C-alpha positions as CSV (number, residue, x, y, z in Angstrom):
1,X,0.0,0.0,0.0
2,X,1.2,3.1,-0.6
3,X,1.6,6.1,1.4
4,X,-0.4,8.4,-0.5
5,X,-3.5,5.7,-0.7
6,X,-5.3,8.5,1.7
7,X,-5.0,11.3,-0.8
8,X,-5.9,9.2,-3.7
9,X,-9.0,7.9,-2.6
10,X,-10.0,11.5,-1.0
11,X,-9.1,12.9,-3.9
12,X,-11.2,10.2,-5.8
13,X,-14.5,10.4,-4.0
14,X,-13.9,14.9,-4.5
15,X,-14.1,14.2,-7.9
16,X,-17.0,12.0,-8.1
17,X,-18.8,13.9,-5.7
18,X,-18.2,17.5,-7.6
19,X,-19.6,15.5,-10.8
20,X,-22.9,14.4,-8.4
21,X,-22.9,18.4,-8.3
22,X,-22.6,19.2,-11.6
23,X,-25.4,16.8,-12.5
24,X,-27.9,17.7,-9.8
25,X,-27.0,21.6,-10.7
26,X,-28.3,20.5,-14.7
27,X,-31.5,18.7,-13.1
28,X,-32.5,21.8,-11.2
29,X,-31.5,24.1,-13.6
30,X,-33.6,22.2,-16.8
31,X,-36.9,21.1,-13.9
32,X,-39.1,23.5,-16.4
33,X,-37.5,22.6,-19.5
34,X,-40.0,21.0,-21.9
35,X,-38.0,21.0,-25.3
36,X,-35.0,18.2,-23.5
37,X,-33.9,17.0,-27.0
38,X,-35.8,16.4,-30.5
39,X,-37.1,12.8,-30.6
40,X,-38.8,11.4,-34.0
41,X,-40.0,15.5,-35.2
42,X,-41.3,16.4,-31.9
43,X,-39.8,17.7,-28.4
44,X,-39.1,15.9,-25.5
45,X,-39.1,17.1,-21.8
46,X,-35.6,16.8,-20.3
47,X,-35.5,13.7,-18.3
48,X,-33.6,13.9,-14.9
49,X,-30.2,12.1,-14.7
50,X,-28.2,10.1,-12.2
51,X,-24.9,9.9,-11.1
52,X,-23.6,5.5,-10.7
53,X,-20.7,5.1,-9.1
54,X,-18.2,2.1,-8.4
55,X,-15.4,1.2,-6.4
56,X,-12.3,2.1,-8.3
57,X,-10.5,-1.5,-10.0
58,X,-7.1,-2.2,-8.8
59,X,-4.6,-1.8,-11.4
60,X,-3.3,-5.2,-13.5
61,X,0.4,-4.3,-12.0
62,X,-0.8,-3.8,-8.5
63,X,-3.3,-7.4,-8.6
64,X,-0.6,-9.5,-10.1
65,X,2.1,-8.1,-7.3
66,X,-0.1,-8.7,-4.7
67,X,-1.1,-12.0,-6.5
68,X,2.6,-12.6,-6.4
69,X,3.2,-11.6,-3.5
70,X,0.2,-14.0,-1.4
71,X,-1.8,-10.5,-0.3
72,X,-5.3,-10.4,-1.2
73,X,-5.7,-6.2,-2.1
74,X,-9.5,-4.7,-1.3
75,X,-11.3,-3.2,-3.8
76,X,-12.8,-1.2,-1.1
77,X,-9.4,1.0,-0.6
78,X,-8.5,2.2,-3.6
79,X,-11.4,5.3,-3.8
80,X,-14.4,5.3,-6.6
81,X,-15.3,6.1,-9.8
82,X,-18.4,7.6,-11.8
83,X,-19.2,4.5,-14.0
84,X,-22.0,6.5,-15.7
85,X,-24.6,8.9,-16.3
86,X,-28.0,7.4,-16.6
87,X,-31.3,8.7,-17.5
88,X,-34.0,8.4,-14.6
89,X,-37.2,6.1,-16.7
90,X,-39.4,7.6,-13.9
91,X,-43.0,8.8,-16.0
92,X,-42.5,12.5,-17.1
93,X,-45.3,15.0,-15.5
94,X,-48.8,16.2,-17.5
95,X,-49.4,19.8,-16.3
96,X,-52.2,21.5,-17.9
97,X,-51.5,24.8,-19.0
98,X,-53.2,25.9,-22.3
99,X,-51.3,29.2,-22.6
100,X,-48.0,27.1,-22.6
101,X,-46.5,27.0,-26.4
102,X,-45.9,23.1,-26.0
103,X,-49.7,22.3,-24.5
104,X,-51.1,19.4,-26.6
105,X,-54.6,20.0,-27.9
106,X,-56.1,19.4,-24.6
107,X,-53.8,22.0,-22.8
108,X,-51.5,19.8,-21.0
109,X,-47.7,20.5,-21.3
110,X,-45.5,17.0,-20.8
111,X,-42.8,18.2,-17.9
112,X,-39.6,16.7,-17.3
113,X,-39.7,14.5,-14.4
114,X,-37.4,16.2,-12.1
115,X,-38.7,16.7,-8.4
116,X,-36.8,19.9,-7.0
117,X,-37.4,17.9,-3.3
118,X,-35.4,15.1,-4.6
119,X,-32.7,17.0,-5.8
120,X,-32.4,18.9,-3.0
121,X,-32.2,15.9,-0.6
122,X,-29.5,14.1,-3.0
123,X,-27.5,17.6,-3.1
124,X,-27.3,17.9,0.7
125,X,-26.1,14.4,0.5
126,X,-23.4,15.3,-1.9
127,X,-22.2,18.0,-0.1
128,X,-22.0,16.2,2.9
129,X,-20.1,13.2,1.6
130,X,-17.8,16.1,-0.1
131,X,-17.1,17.5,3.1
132,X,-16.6,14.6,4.6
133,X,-14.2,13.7,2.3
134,X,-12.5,17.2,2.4
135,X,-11.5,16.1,6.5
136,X,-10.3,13.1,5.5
137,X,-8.2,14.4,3.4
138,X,-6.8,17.0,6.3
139,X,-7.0,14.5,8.6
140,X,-4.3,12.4,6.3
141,X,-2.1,15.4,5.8
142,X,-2.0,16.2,9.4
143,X,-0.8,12.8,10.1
144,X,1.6,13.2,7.4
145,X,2.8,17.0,8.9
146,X,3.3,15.0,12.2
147,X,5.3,12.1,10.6
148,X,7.4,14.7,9.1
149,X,8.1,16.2,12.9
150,X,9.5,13.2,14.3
151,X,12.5,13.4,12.5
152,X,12.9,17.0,13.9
């Protein structure tokens, strides 16, 4: 294991956690947006997304040292990754609105299916696992600063 593991997985989950952002921030900002993309010659509401993460894979190098070696390596300490970003299949919303230019001839508009409640709760989550992460990370470079002392 190496010394930096700490930083590497902090620094891992940061990233994947700033992308969480960055995709809640696009479901908030497009929860009205009713022209998402252009599907067969008509629009389609913007459908929410979601962040899937994974434990990061070990290297080849590092499995067949450790193979080598007798050492069994977790996949549980080398930080995580965002595999992908997937559409949410949830039912979109039928709001009726006439005035709205993208009501259907009975005067309902098709919404995206983003629920600001939801995004909220998964963006307080995010920002607490990014914290989180964020004193980890100080916490390993304190211990580091302190190593560094004994040879003082």
């Amino acid at each position: 294991m190496k010394l930096t593991n700490g930083f590497d997985i902090s620094a891992s989950a940061l990233t994947a956690n700033r992308m969480r952002m960055d995709v809640i921030s696009s479901n908030v900002a497009n929860a009205e947006t009713t022209r998402g993309s252009f599907v067969n010659g008509e629009y389609v509401p913007y459908k929410r997304k979601m962040v899937v993460m994974d434990s990061k894979e070990s290297s080849f190098a590092s499995i067949l040292n450790n193979t080598l070696n007798g050492k069994q390596e977790s996949k549980l300490l080398n930080g995580v990754n965002v595999t992908k970003i997937i559409e949410d299949t949830s039912p979109t919303k039928l709001v009726y609105n006439p005035a709205h230019p993208d009501a259907n001839a009975d005067g309902y508009v098709n919404m995206p299916n983003v629920d600001i409640a939801t995004e909220m709760v998964d963006m307080i989550a995010a920002v607490r696992a990014y914290e989180s992460n964020v004193t980890a990370l100080n916490a390993t470079k304190s211990m580091f600063m302190k190593a560094l002392e004994i040879g003082k």
